[in-house]
Coordinates of C-alpha atoms in Angstrom, one line a residue:
Chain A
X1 CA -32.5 6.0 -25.9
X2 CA -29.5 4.1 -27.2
X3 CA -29.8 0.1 -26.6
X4 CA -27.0 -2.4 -25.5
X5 CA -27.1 -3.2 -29.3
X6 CA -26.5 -0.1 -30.5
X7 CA -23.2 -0.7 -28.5
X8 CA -20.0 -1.8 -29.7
X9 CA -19.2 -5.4 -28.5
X10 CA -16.1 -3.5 -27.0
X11 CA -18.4 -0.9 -25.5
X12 CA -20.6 -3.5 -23.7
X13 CA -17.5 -5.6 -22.9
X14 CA -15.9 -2.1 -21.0
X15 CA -18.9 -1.7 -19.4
X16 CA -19.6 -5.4 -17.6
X17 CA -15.6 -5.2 -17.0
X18 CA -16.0 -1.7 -14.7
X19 CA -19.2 -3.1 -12.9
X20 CA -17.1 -6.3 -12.0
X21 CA -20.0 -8.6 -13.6
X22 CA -17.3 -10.9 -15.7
X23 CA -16.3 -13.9 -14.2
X24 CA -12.8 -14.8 -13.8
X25 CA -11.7 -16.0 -17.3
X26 CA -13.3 -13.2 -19.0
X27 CA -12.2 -10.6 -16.6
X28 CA -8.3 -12.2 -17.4
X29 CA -9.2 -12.0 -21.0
X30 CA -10.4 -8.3 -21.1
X31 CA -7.5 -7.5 -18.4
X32 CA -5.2 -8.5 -21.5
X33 CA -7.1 -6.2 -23.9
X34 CA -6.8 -3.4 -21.4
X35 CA -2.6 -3.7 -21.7
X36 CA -2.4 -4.0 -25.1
X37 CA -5.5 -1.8 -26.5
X38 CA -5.6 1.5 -25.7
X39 CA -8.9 2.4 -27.1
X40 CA -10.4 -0.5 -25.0
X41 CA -8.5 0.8 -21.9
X42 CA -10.2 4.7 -22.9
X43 CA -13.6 2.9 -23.0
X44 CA -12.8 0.8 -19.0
X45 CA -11.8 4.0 -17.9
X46 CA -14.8 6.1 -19.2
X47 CA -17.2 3.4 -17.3
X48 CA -15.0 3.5 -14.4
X49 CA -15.5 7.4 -14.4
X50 CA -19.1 6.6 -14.6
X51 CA -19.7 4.2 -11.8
X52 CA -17.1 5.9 -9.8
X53 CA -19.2 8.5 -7.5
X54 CA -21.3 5.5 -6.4
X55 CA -18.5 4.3 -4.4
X56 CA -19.9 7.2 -1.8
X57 CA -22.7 5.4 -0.6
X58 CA -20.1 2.3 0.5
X59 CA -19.7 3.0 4.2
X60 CA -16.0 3.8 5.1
X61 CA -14.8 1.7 7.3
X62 CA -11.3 2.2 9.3
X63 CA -9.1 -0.6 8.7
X64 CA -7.0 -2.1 12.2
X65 CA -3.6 -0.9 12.5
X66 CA -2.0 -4.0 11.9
X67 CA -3.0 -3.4 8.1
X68 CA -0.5 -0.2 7.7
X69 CA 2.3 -1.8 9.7
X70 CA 2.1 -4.7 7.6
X71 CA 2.3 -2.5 4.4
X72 CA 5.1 -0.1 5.8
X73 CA 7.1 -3.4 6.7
X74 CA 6.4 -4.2 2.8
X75 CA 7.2 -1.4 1.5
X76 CA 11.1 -0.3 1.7
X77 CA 11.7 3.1 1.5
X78 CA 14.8 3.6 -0.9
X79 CA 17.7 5.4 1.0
X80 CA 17.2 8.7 1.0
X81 CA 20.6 10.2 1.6
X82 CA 22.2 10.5 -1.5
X83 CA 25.8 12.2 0.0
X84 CA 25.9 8.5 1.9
X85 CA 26.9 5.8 0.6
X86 CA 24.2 3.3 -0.3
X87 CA 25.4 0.1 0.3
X88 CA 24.6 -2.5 -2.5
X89 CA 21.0 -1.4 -3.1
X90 CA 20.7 -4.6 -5.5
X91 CA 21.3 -7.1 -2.4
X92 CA 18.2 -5.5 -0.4
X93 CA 15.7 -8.4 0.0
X94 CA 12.2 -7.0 -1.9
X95 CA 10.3 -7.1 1.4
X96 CA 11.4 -4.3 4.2
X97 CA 13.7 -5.8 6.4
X98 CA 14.3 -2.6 7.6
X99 CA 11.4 -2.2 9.7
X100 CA 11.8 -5.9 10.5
X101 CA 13.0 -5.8 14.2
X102 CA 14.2 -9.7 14.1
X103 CA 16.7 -8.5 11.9
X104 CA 18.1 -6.5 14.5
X105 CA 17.1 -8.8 17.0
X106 CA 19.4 -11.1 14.8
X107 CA 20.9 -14.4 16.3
X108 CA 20.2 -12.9 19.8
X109 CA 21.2 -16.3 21.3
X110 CA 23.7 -14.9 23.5
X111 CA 24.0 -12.0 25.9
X112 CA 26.9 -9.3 26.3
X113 CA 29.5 -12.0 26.3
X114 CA 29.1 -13.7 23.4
X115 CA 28.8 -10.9 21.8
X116 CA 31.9 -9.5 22.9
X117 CA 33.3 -12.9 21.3
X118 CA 32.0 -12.1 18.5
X119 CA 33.6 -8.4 18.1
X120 CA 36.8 -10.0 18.1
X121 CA 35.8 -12.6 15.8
X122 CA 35.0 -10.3 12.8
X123 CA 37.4 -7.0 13.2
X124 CA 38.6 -8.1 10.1
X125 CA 35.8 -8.3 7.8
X126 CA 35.7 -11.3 5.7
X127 CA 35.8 -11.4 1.6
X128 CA 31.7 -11.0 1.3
X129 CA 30.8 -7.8 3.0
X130 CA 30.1 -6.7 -0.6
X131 CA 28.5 -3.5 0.4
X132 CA 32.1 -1.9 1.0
X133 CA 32.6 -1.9 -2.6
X134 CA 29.7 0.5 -3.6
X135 CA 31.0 2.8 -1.0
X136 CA 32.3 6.0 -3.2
X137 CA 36.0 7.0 -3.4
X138 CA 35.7 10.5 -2.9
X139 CA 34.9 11.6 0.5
X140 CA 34.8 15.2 1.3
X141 CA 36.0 15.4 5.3
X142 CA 37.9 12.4 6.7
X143 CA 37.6 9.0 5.8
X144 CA 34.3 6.9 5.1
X145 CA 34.6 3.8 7.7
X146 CA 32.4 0.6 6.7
X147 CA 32.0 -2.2 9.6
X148 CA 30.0 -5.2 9.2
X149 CA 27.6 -6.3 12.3
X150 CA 27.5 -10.4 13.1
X151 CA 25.6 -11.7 15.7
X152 CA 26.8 -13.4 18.4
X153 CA 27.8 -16.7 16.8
X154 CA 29.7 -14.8 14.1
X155 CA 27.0 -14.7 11.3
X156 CA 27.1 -11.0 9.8
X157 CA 23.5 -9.5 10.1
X158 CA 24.5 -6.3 8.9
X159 CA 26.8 -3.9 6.8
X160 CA 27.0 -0.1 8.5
X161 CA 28.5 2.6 6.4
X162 CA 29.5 6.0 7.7
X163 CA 29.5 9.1 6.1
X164 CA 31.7 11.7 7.8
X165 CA 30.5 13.9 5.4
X166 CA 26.8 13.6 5.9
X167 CA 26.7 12.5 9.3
X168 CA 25.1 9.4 8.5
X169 CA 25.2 5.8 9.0
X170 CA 23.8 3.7 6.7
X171 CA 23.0 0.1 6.6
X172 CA 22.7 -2.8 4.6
X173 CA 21.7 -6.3 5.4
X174 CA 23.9 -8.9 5.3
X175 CA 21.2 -11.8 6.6
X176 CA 17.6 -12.2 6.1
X177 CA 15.5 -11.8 9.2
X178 CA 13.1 -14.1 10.9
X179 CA 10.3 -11.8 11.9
X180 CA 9.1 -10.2 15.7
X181 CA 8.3 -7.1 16.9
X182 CA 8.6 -5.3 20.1
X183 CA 11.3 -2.7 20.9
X184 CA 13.7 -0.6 19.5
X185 CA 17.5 -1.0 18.2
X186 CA 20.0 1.2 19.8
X187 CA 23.2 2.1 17.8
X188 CA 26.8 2.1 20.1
X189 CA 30.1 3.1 19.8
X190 CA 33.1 1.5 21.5
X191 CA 36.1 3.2 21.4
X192 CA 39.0 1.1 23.1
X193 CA 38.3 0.4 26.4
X194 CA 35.9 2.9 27.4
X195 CA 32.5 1.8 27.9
X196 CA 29.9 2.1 24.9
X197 CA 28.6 5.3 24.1
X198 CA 25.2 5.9 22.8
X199 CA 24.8 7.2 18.9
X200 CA 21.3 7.0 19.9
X201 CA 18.0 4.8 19.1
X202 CA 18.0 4.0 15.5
X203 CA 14.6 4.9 13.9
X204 CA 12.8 2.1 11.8
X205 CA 10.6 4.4 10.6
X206 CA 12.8 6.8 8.7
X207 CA 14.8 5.0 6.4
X208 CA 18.2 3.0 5.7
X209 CA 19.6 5.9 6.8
X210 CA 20.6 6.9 10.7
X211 CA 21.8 10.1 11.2
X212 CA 23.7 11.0 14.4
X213 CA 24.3 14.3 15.4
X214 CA 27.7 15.4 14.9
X215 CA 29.4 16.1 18.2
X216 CA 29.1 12.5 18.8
X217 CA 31.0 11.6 15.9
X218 CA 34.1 13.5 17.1
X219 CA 37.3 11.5 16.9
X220 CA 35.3 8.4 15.7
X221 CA 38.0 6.3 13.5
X222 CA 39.3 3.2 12.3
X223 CA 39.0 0.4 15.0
X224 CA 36.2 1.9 17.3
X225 CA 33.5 -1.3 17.3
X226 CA 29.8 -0.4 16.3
X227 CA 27.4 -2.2 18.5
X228 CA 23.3 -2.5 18.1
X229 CA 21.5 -3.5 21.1
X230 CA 17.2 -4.0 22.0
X231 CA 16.5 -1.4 24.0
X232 CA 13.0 -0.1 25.5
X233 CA 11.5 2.4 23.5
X234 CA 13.5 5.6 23.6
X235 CA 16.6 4.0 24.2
X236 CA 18.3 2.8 26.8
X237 CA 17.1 4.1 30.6
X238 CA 20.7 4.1 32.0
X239 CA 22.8 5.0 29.2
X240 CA 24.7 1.8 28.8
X241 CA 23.5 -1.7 26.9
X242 CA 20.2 -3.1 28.9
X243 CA 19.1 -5.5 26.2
X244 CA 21.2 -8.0 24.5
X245 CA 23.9 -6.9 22.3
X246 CA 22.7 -7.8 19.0
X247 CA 25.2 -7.3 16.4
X248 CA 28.4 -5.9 16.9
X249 CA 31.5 -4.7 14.5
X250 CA 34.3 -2.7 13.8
X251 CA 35.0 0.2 11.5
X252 CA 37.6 0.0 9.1
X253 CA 38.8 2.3 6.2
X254 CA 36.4 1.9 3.4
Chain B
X1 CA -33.6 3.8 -2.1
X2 CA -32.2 6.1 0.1
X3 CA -30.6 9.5 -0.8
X4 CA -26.8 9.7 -0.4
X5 CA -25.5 10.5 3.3
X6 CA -25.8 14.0 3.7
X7 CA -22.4 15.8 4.5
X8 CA -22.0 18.2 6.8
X9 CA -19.1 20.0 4.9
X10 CA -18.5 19.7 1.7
X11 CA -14.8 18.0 0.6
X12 CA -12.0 20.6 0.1
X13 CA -12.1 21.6 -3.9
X14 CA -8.0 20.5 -3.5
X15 CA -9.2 17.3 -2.1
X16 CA -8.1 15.2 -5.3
X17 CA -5.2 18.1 -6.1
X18 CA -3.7 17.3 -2.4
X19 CA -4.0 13.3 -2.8
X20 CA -1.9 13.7 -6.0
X21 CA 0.3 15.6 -4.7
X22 CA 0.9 12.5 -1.9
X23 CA 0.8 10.0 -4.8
X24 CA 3.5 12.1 -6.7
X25 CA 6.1 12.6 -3.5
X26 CA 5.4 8.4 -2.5
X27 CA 6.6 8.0 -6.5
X28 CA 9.7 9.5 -5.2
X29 CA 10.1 7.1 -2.6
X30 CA 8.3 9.4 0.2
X31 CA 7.3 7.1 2.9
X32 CA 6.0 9.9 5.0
X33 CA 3.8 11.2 1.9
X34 CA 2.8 7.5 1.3
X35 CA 1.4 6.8 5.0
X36 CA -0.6 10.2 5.2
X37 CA -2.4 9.1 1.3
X38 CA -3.3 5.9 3.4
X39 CA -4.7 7.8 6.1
X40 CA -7.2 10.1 4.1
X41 CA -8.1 7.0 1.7
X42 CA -7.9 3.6 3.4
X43 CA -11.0 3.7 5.2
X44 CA -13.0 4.5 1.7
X45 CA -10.9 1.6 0.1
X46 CA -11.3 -0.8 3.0
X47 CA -15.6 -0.2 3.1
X48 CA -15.2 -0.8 -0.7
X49 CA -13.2 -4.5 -0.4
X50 CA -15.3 -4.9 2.4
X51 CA -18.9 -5.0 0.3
X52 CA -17.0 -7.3 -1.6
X53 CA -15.2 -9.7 0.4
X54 CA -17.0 -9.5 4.3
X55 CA -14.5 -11.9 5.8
X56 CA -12.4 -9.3 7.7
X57 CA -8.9 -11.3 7.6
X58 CA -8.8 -11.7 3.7
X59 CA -10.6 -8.5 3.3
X60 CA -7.4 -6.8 5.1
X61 CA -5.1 -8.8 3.3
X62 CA -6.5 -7.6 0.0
X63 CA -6.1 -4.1 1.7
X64 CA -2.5 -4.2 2.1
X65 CA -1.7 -6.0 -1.3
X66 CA -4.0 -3.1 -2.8
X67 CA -1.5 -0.2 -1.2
X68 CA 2.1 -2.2 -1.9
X69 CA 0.3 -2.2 -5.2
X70 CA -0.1 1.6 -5.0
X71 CA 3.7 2.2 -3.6
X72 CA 4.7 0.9 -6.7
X73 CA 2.5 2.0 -9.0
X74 CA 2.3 6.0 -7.4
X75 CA 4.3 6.9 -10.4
X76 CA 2.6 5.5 -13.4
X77 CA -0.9 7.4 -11.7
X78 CA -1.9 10.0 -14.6
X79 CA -4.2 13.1 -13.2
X80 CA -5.4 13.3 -16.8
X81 CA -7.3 10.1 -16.7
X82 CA -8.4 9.6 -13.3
X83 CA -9.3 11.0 -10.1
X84 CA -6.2 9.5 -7.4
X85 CA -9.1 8.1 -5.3
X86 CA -11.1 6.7 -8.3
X87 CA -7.8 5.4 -9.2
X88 CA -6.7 3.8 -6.3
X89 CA -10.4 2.8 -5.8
X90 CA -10.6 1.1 -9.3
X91 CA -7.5 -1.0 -7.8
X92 CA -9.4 -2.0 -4.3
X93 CA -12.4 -3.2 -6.4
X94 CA -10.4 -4.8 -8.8
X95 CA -8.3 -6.8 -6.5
X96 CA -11.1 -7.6 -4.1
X97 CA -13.2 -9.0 -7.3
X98 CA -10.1 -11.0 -8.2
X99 CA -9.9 -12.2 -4.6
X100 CA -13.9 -13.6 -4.8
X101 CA -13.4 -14.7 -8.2
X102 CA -10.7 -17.1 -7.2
X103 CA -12.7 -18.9 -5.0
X104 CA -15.6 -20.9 -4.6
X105 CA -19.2 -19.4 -4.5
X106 CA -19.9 -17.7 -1.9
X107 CA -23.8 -17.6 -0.4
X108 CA -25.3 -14.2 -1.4
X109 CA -28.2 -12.4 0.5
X110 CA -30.9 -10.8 -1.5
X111 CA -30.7 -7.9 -3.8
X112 CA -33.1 -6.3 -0.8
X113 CA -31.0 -6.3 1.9
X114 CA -27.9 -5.9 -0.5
X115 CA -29.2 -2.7 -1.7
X116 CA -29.0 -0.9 0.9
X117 CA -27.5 2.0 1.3
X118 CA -25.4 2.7 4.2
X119 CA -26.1 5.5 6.4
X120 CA -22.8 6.2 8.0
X121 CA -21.3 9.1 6.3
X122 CA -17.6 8.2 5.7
X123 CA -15.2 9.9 7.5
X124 CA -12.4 10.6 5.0
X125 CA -14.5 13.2 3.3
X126 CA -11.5 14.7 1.7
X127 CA -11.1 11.9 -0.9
X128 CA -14.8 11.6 -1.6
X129 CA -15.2 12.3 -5.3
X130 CA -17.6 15.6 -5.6
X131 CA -20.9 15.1 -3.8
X132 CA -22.5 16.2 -6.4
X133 CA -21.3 13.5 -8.7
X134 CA -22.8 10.9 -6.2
X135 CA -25.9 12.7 -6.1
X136 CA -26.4 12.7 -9.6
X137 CA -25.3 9.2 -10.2
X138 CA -27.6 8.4 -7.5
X139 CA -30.3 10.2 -9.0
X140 CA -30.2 8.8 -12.3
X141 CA -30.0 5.2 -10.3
X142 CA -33.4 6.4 -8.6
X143 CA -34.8 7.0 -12.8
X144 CA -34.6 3.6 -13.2
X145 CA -36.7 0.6 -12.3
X146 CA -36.0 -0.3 -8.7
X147 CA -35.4 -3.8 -9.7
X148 CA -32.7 -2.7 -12.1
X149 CA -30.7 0.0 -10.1
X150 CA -30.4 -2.6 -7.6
X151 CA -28.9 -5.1 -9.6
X152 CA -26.3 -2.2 -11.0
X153 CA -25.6 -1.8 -7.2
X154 CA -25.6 -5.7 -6.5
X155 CA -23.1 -6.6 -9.3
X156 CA -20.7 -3.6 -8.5
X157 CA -21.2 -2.6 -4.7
X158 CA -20.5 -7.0 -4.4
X159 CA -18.6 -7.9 -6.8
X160 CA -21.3 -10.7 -7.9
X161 CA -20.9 -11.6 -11.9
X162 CA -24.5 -11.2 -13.8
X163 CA -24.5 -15.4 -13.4
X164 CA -24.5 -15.1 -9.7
X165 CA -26.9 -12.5 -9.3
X166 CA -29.3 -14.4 -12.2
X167 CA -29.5 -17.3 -10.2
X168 CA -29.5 -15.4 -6.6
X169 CA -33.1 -13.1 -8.1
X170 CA -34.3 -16.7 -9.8
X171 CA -34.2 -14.5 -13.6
X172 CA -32.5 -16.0 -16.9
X173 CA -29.2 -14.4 -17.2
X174 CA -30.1 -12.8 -20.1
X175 CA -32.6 -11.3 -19.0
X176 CA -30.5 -9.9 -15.8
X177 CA -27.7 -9.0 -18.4
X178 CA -30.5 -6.6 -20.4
X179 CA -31.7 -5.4 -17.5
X180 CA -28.2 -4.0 -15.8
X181 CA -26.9 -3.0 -19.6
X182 CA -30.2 -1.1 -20.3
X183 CA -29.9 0.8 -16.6
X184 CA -26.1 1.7 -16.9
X185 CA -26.5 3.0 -20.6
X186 CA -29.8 4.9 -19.5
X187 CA -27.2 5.9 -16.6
X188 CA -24.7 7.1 -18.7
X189 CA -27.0 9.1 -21.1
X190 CA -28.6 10.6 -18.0
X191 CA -25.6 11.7 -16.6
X192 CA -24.2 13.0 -19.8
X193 CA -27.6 14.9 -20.2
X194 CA -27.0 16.4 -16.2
X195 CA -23.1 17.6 -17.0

């Protein structure tokens, strides 16, 4: 039978690195071999291999459910649209603000009022809604319509895209979120004076991209005001804004 | 030493096929793909940074920086070199060891009641590695001296480095060092004799 000394240093070094019995400086130092040295790396991995199946006498044990939420909040899912337009991908904050509901919670300081303030306050979108200027040329059927979303004291929260093409609105923050969870975000259009009309609950879970179905979309142009409310889950139970108006803002001509 | 937990089925012979199919469509940026990997692999991973780090609250964050770590990495995982559970397993272990190694000491129990081998059978059985790979592993384990397949268990089921677990069974670390070195080579030759 072969003896640790019959072992290559590297060998014997592979081997106390896979069993985890180096402590921390050494581990760094053979952590550094295992970039640079492939033939190291080959001998880790062969131990790894080795010890491997004796991680089936470890009991499993079910992590809480706090644990994925955490890590789907972390993790943000690029858009996955590629007809829409994908607003400034480089000015997405590393962590997922998408799934962050504070975002769309926003500055929600004031109610329907304020908010209404507020619409008038940024129908012209200032200079730094730098997502409009990723938004492609070309669009296939009708015009693509960009609006950027501020909260009730003004502050933009949010850049909204939509793709006539695609169906699909998609979304870019403008702010960084605070953090809090709870209910949904509801996505409204205003056209003129008639009341807001539902393009339904906007999905956390699926993406920087909300698609609506189309026959809500009819006749939506230049002007109508994009609204995001907190509704219960599912939406809204009487079809109009029951939470506070979150972010608000109209589309314009990209 | 106890046999390992008896199974009632055996794990699907696409098991490790399926998970790297997950891994391949989360390196695409398929959340969906991504969640359902965690599902059929986070309780294995969790048990394993649990041995490790028992404090539930940093043992969960370790958890979650040990998937982000997979999100990002799903695309440099190579089916040639690793199992996707051995991989992403190799990760938990590494990042929990990391996690103990940056702290102080912690108190460890004896290699007696650390050897032990846990009788529930895990419930992910999809991701185990083969069955008979454990059995085999464990069966060249059981060829050794009970003294030394415990301390192979102690330093990799706890994370402990040979120092800790020199001073924890009151042996000169060179003498633990022989001991754990002489069982995993005696390991490896038996295995290799087995396959």
């Amino acid at each position: 039978m072969s003896t640790p000394d019959d072992m290559s240093p590297d060998d014997l070094l592979a081997m106390d690195y896979a069993l985890g019995a180096l402590g921390r400086a050494e581990r760094k130092a053979a952590e550094v071999r295992l970039r640079s040295d492939p033939g190291f790396r080959a001998l880790v991995e062969g131990w790894q291999a080795t010890l491997a199946p004796l991680d089936d006498e470890v009991a499993a044990v079910a992590p809480p459910p706090a644990v994925w939420a955490a890590i789907a909040a972390e993790i943000t899912p690029p858009p996955r649209v590629a007809a829409a337009p994908a607003p400034a991908p480089q000015q997405l904050p590393a962590r997922g603000w998408w799934h962050n509901l504070a975002l769309w919670r926003g500055l929600a300081v004031g109610g329907p009022v304020a908010a209404a303030l507020a619409v008038v306050a940024i129908s012209t979108p200032g200079g730094e809604v730098a997502p409009q200027a990723s938004v492609p040329a070309a669009a296939p059927a009708g015009d693509r319509l960009v609006a950027t979303l501020a909260g009730a004291d003004g502050k933009p929260l949010l850049a909204a895209a939509y793709d006539p093409a695609s169906g699909a609105v998609a979304f870019a923050p403008v702010a960084a979120p605070d953090g809090e969870a709870g209910k949904v975000p509801e996505l409204w259009v205003i056209e003129g004076k008639n009341p807001p009309r539902s393009l339904g609950v906007i999905d956390i879970s699926r993406g920087q991209t909300h698609s609506i179905p189309r026959e809500r979309l009819q006749g939506l142009k230049a002007g109508a005001v994009l609204a995001i409310s907190i509704e219960p889950i599912g939406g809204s139970p009487t079809g109009a804004p029951t939470g506070p108006v979150v972010a608000t803002g109209a589309l314009t001509a990209a | 030493m106890k046999a390992p937990p008896a199974h009632g089925a055996p794990p699907p012979s696409d098991g490790a096929q399926a998970l790297a199919a997950l891994l391949a469509r989360a390196a695409g940026g398929d959340a969906q793909a991504f969640q359902d990997f965690y599902a059929r692999t986070s309780a294995k991973l969790f048990g394993i940074i649990v041995r490790i780090l028992p404090d539930s609250g940093e043992a969960e964050d370790v958890l979650q920086e040990v998937y982000v770590t997979v999100w990002r990495k799903a695309a440099e995982f190579d089916a040639l070199r690793a199992s996707p559970i051995t991989w992403a397993a190799t990760i938990a272990r590494n990042r929990a060891i990391d996690r103990l190694r940056a702290r102080a000491v912690r108190p460890a129990a004896p290699v007696d009641e650390a050897h032990d081998v846990a009788d529930d059978a895990p419930d992910a059985e999809a991701l185990m590695a083969s069955q008979q790979d454990a059995a085999l592993v464990a069966g060249a384990l059981a060829g050794l001296e009970p003294r030394q397949a415990a301390a192979i268990r102690a330093c990799y089921f706890e994370g402990l480095t040979y120092e800790a677990l020199a001073a924890r069974e009151g042996v000169p670390v060179g003498t633990l060092k022989s001991w754990v070195r002489r069982g995993l080579i005696k390991m490896r030759e038996g295995l290799e004799g087995a396959a």
